[in-house]
Coordinates of C-alpha atoms in Angstrom, one line a residue:
X26 CA 16.5 -28.1 -2.0
X27 CA 14.6 -27.8 -5.3
X28 CA 11.5 -26.6 -3.5
X29 CA 13.5 -24.0 -1.7
X30 CA 15.1 -22.7 -4.9
X31 CA 11.7 -22.4 -6.6
X32 CA 10.3 -20.6 -3.5
X33 CA 13.2 -18.1 -3.4
X34 CA 12.9 -17.5 -7.2
X35 CA 9.2 -16.8 -6.9
X36 CA 9.7 -14.4 -3.9
X37 CA 12.4 -12.4 -5.7
X38 CA 10.3 -12.1 -8.8
X39 CA 7.4 -10.9 -6.6
X40 CA 9.5 -8.4 -4.7
X41 CA 11.0 -7.0 -7.9
X42 CA 7.4 -6.7 -9.4
X43 CA 6.1 -5.0 -6.3
X44 CA 8.8 -2.3 -6.6
X45 CA 7.8 -1.7 -10.2
X46 CA 4.1 -1.6 -9.5
X47 CA 4.5 0.8 -6.6
X48 CA 6.7 3.1 -8.7
X49 CA 3.9 3.1 -11.4
X50 CA 1.3 3.9 -8.8
X51 CA 3.4 6.7 -7.5
X52 CA 3.6 8.3 -10.9
X53 CA -0.2 8.1 -11.4
X54 CA -0.9 9.4 -7.9
X55 CA -2.9 6.2 -7.2
X56 CA -3.2 4.1 -4.0
X57 CA 0.3 2.9 -2.9
X58 CA 1.6 -0.4 -1.8
X59 CA 2.4 -0.1 2.0
X60 CA 6.1 0.2 2.7
X61 CA 5.8 -2.6 5.2
X62 CA 4.6 -4.9 2.4
X63 CA 7.7 -4.1 0.4
X64 CA 9.9 -4.9 3.4
X65 CA 8.0 -8.1 4.2
X66 CA 8.5 -9.4 0.6
X67 CA 12.3 -8.9 1.2
X68 CA 12.3 -10.5 4.6
X69 CA 10.4 -13.6 3.2
X70 CA 13.3 -14.2 0.8
X71 CA 12.9 -11.6 -1.9
X72 CA 15.7 -9.3 -0.8
X73 CA 17.6 -9.6 -4.0
X74 CA 14.6 -8.9 -6.1
X75 CA 13.6 -5.9 -3.9
X76 CA 17.2 -4.5 -4.1
X77 CA 17.3 -4.9 -7.9
X78 CA 13.8 -3.4 -8.2
X79 CA 14.8 -0.3 -6.2
X80 CA 17.5 0.6 -8.7
X81 CA 15.9 -0.7 -11.9
X82 CA 12.9 1.4 -11.3
X83 CA 14.7 4.2 -9.3
X84 CA 12.2 3.7 -6.5
X85 CA 12.7 4.3 -2.8
X86 CA 16.4 5.2 -3.4
X87 CA 15.9 8.5 -1.5
X88 CA 14.7 6.7 1.6
X89 CA 17.6 5.8 3.8
X90 CA 15.8 3.0 5.5
X91 CA 15.3 1.2 2.1
X92 CA 18.8 2.0 0.9
X93 CA 20.3 0.6 4.1
X94 CA 17.5 -1.8 5.2
X95 CA 17.2 -4.0 2.0
X96 CA 21.0 -4.7 1.8
X97 CA 21.0 -5.4 5.5
X98 CA 18.2 -8.0 5.1
X99 CA 20.1 -9.6 2.2
X100 CA 23.3 -9.8 4.3
X101 CA 21.5 -11.4 7.2
X102 CA 19.9 -13.9 4.9
X103 CA 23.3 -14.8 3.3
X104 CA 24.7 -15.2 6.8
X105 CA 21.9 -17.6 7.8
X106 CA 22.4 -19.6 4.6
X107 CA 26.1 -19.8 5.3
X108 CA 25.6 -21.0 8.8
X109 CA 23.2 -23.8 7.7
X110 CA 25.4 -24.9 4.8
X111 CA 28.9 -24.3 6.0
X112 CA 28.8 -24.6 9.8
X113 CA 28.8 -28.3 10.8
X114 CA 29.8 -29.6 7.4
X115 CA 32.5 -31.5 9.2
X116 CA 32.1 -33.5 12.4
X117 CA 30.1 -36.5 13.4
X118 CA 26.4 -37.1 13.0
X119 CA 26.2 -36.8 16.8
X120 CA 27.7 -33.3 16.6
X121 CA 25.2 -32.3 13.9
X122 CA 22.3 -33.6 16.0
X123 CA 23.5 -31.8 19.1
X124 CA 24.0 -28.6 17.0
X125 CA 20.6 -28.9 15.5
X126 CA 19.0 -29.3 18.9
X127 CA 20.9 -26.3 20.2
X128 CA 19.8 -24.2 17.2
X129 CA 16.2 -25.2 17.7
X130 CA 16.4 -24.2 21.3
X131 CA 18.0 -20.9 20.4
X132 CA 15.4 -20.3 17.7
X133 CA 12.6 -20.9 20.1
X134 CA 14.2 -18.6 22.6
X135 CA 14.7 -15.8 20.0
X136 CA 11.1 -16.3 18.8
X137 CA 9.8 -15.9 22.3
X138 CA 11.9 -12.8 22.8
X139 CA 10.7 -11.4 19.6
X140 CA 7.1 -12.1 20.6
X141 CA 7.6 -10.4 23.9
X142 CA 9.3 -7.4 22.2
X143 CA 6.4 -7.2 19.7
X144 CA 3.8 -7.3 22.6
X145 CA 5.7 -4.5 24.4
X146 CA 5.9 -2.5 21.3
X147 CA 2.2 -2.8 20.7
X148 CA 1.5 -1.6 24.3
X149 CA 3.6 1.6 23.8
X150 CA 1.6 4.6 22.6
X151 CA 2.4 5.6 19.1
X152 CA 4.0 9.0 18.7
X153 CA 4.7 11.3 15.8
X154 CA 6.3 14.7 15.5
X155 CA 4.7 17.1 13.0
X156 CA 5.8 20.4 11.5
X157 CA 4.2 22.7 9.0
X158 CA 5.9 25.7 7.2
X159 CA 4.4 28.4 5.1
X160 CA 3.2 30.3 3.4
X161 CA 5.8 30.1 0.6
X162 CA 4.8 33.2 -1.3
X163 CA 7.4 34.2 -3.9
X164 CA 7.2 37.9 -4.7
X165 CA 9.3 39.5 -7.4
X166 CA 12.1 40.4 -4.9
X167 CA 12.3 36.8 -3.7
X168 CA 12.6 35.6 -7.3
X169 CA 15.2 38.1 -8.1
X170 CA 17.3 37.2 -5.0
X171 CA 17.1 33.5 -6.0
X172 CA 18.3 34.0 -9.6
X173 CA 21.9 33.1 -10.1
X174 CA 24.5 34.4 -12.6
X175 CA 23.9 31.5 -14.9
X176 CA 20.1 32.5 -15.0
X177 CA 19.2 29.4 -12.9
X178 CA 17.4 29.7 -9.6
X179 CA 18.4 28.6 -6.1
X180 CA 16.0 28.8 -3.2
X181 CA 18.0 27.0 -0.6
X182 CA 18.5 30.2 1.4
X183 CA 14.8 30.3 2.2
X184 CA 15.2 27.2 4.5
X185 CA 18.8 27.7 5.7
X186 CA 17.7 28.5 9.2
X187 CA 14.9 25.9 9.5
X188 CA 16.3 22.9 7.6
X189 CA 17.4 21.2 10.8
X190 CA 14.0 21.5 12.4
X191 CA 12.3 20.3 9.3
X192 CA 14.5 17.3 9.1
X193 CA 14.0 16.3 12.7
X194 CA 10.2 16.0 12.3
X195 CA 8.6 12.6 11.4
X196 CA 6.3 14.4 9.0
X197 CA 6.9 17.8 7.5
X198 CA 4.3 19.7 5.6
X199 CA 4.6 23.0 3.6
X200 CA 2.0 25.4 2.3
X201 CA 3.4 26.1 -1.2
X202 CA 1.2 29.0 -2.1
X203 CA 2.8 29.6 -5.5
X204 CA 2.3 27.2 -8.3
X205 CA 5.5 25.6 -9.6
X206 CA 4.8 25.7 -13.4
X207 CA 8.4 26.2 -14.7
X208 CA 10.1 28.9 -16.7
X209 CA 8.3 28.0 -20.0
X210 CA 5.1 29.7 -18.8
X211 CA 7.0 32.6 -17.3
X212 CA 8.3 33.2 -13.8
X213 CA 6.5 36.0 -12.0
X214 CA 5.3 37.5 -8.7
X215 CA 2.1 39.4 -7.8
X216 CA -0.6 39.2 -9.0
X217 CA -0.1 36.0 -11.1
X218 CA 2.6 34.0 -9.4
X219 CA 4.6 31.2 -10.9
X220 CA 7.9 29.6 -9.8
X221 CA 10.6 27.7 -11.7
X222 CA 11.1 24.0 -11.0
X223 CA 14.1 24.8 -8.8
X224 CA 11.6 25.7 -6.1
X225 CA 10.6 22.0 -6.0
X226 CA 14.2 21.0 -5.6
X227 CA 14.6 23.4 -2.6
X228 CA 11.5 22.0 -0.9
X229 CA 12.8 18.4 -1.3
X230 CA 16.3 19.3 -0.1
X231 CA 14.8 21.1 2.9
X232 CA 13.2 17.8 3.9
X233 CA 9.5 18.2 3.3
X234 CA 7.2 15.2 2.9
X235 CA 3.9 16.8 1.8
X236 CA 3.3 19.8 -0.4
X237 CA 0.0 21.7 0.1
X238 CA -0.8 23.4 -3.3
X239 CA -4.5 24.1 -2.6
X240 CA -4.3 27.9 -2.3
X241 CA -5.9 31.0 -3.8
X242 CA -3.0 31.2 -6.3
X243 CA -3.3 27.7 -7.6
X244 CA -4.9 28.9 -10.9
X245 CA -2.7 31.9 -11.4
X246 CA -1.3 30.3 -14.6
X247 CA -4.4 28.3 -15.4
X248 CA -4.5 24.6 -16.3
X249 CA -1.0 24.8 -17.8
X250 CA 0.5 25.8 -14.5
X251 CA -1.2 22.9 -12.7
X252 CA -0.3 20.3 -15.3
X253 CA 3.3 21.4 -15.4
X254 CA 3.6 21.5 -11.6
X255 CA 2.2 18.0 -11.2
X256 CA 4.2 16.6 -14.1
X257 CA 7.4 17.9 -12.5
X258 CA 6.6 16.4 -9.1
X259 CA 5.6 13.1 -10.6
X260 CA 8.6 12.7 -12.9
X261 CA 11.3 13.9 -10.5
X262 CA 9.9 13.2 -7.0
X263 CA 7.2 10.6 -7.3
X264 CA 7.2 9.8 -3.6
X265 CA 6.3 13.4 -2.6
X266 CA 2.8 13.9 -1.4
X267 CA 1.2 16.7 -3.5
X268 CA -2.2 17.9 -2.3
X269 CA -4.9 20.4 -3.3
X270 CA -4.4 20.2 -7.1
X271 CA -5.1 17.5 -9.7
X272 CA -4.6 16.6 -13.3
X273 CA -7.2 13.8 -13.4
X274 CA -10.5 12.9 -11.8
X275 CA -8.9 9.7 -10.4
X276 CA -6.4 11.9 -8.5
X277 CA -9.1 14.2 -7.2
X278 CA -11.1 11.3 -5.9
X279 CA -8.1 9.9 -3.9
X280 CA -7.6 10.4 -0.2
X281 CA -3.9 10.9 0.5
X282 CA -2.6 8.6 3.3
X283 CA 1.0 8.3 4.4
X284 CA 2.4 5.7 6.8
X285 CA 4.7 7.0 9.6
X286 CA 5.8 5.3 12.8
X287 CA 3.2 2.5 12.4
X288 CA 0.3 4.9 11.8
X289 CA -1.7 5.7 8.7
X290 CA -2.2 9.4 8.5
X291 CA -4.7 11.0 6.1
X292 CA -4.0 14.6 5.0
X293 CA -6.5 16.9 3.2
X294 CA -5.9 20.3 1.7
X295 CA -8.5 22.8 0.4
X296 CA -8.6 26.5 -0.6
X297 CA -11.5 29.0 -0.1
X298 CA -11.1 30.2 -3.7
X299 CA -8.7 31.1 -6.6
X300 CA -9.0 34.9 -6.7
X301 CA -12.0 34.8 -9.1
X302 CA -10.2 32.6 -11.7
X303 CA -12.6 29.8 -12.9
X304 CA -11.6 26.2 -13.2
X305 CA -10.5 25.3 -16.7
X306 CA -13.4 23.8 -18.7
X307 CA -11.4 20.6 -19.4
X308 CA -10.2 20.3 -15.7
X309 CA -13.2 20.7 -13.4
X310 CA -11.3 18.6 -10.8
X311 CA -8.1 20.8 -10.9
X312 CA -8.4 22.4 -7.4
X313 CA -9.9 21.2 -4.1
X314 CA -12.2 24.0 -2.9
X315 CA -13.7 24.4 0.6
X316 CA -17.1 22.9 0.1
X317 CA -19.0 21.8 3.3
X318 CA -20.4 18.6 1.8
X319 CA -17.1 17.7 0.2
X320 CA -15.1 18.3 3.3
X321 CA -17.4 16.4 5.6
X322 CA -17.5 13.5 3.2
X323 CA -13.7 13.4 2.8
X324 CA -13.1 13.6 6.6
X325 CA -15.6 10.8 7.3
X326 CA -14.0 8.6 4.6
X327 CA -10.5 9.5 5.9
X328 CA -11.4 8.5 9.4
X329 CA -12.4 5.0 8.2
X330 CA -9.3 4.5 6.2
X331 CA -6.6 6.0 8.4
X332 CA -5.7 6.2 12.1
X333 CA -5.4 10.0 12.1
X334 CA -6.6 12.8 10.0
X335 CA -5.1 16.2 9.3
X336 CA -7.0 19.0 7.5
X337 CA -5.0 21.9 6.0
X338 CA -7.5 24.6 4.9
X339 CA -6.4 27.8 3.1
X340 CA -8.8 30.3 4.7
X341 CA -10.1 33.6 3.3
X342 CA -9.0 35.2 6.6
X343 CA -7.0 34.2 9.6
X344 CA -9.2 32.4 12.2
X345 CA -8.1 31.8 15.8
X346 CA -10.1 29.4 17.9
X347 CA -10.0 30.0 21.7
X348 CA -12.6 27.4 22.6
X349 CA -15.6 25.7 21.2
X350 CA -18.7 27.5 22.6
X351 CA -21.2 25.2 24.1
X352 CA -24.6 25.7 25.8
X353 CA -25.6 24.3 29.2
X354 CA -26.4 20.9 27.7
X355 CA -22.9 20.6 26.3
X356 CA -24.1 21.2 22.7
X357 CA -21.9 23.3 20.4
X358 CA -23.4 26.5 19.0
X359 CA -20.9 26.6 16.1
X360 CA -22.3 26.8 12.6
X361 CA -22.1 23.6 10.7
X362 CA -19.4 24.8 8.4
X363 CA -17.1 25.8 11.3
X364 CA -17.9 22.6 13.2
X365 CA -16.7 20.6 10.3
X366 CA -13.1 21.1 11.2
X367 CA -13.5 19.6 14.6
X368 CA -14.5 16.3 13.0
X369 CA -10.9 15.9 12.1
X370 CA -8.2 15.2 14.7
X371 CA -6.3 18.3 13.9
X372 CA -6.3 21.2 11.4
X373 CA -3.4 23.3 10.3
X374 CA -4.5 26.6 8.7
X375 CA -2.9 28.9 6.2
X376 CA -4.0 32.2 4.9
X377 CA -3.3 34.5 2.0

């Protein structure tokens, strides 16, 4: 019994710590602890620590499968403990032996059923539904319509007719063409766009999982706009995937990978330019530009670290591919820059 108590204490401390570490990584935009690892630590006996860590660090509390799943695991574990300690406390030694034998047989049967179920699950092809919305380009008239009587902003109306579709997708991306730098640096439309933080609230409420900020308007408010935008996402929605802009070299070097339906999906976002606005001298990493060498290197790296790669380029002009032209030997005649996009599994384009 003493060994079991020591084991459970250690597992709960570990699960609690993993929640804290993953929360810190989310704030820094660093490589995350896989969700299945967090669940596994709970299943192995650390459910109390995981549950306490969720609310102590305010982590994963917006994910229903954590909010419901961790307490469910805890309840099941309590039920198992009750069965082993309460059931059979009375009765003869023969009854206990018979019960133990029955439980062993049932456990073996359940283990075999679980193994068969896992094998069947592995044989099934993995599927994922994907949706992308955009461009979210907030001209002055849109800003004016969103402004409320109390001088706050509300953009929920933008997604009123699409929220259900967005919520049904396993993975929802949005091309947020306008930087969300907050009112302190001035809300404005063309030619130097900037949105208040309420825009981020509306995107989260609509159900988006990934924000593509790598657009030609990323530097409309300079380095301050990018720093404010990233700080707001990191502080209020640390689990949101924010692509295309960075406040550190470490963030710029990172390949964003999200886990959905048992798949690891890499998502890359680039822009053709920033309307002639140069990168801040102290932030040479601030925006991901379309550079042939960079894109090829990122895609090749993503393909080794993920099961699937999505590239979201912000083009200078709309491009529609009807087919990949090939010669009689089956070799493509596309220029190298254009061929780059076919190295990825899929690309989802946006345009100014």
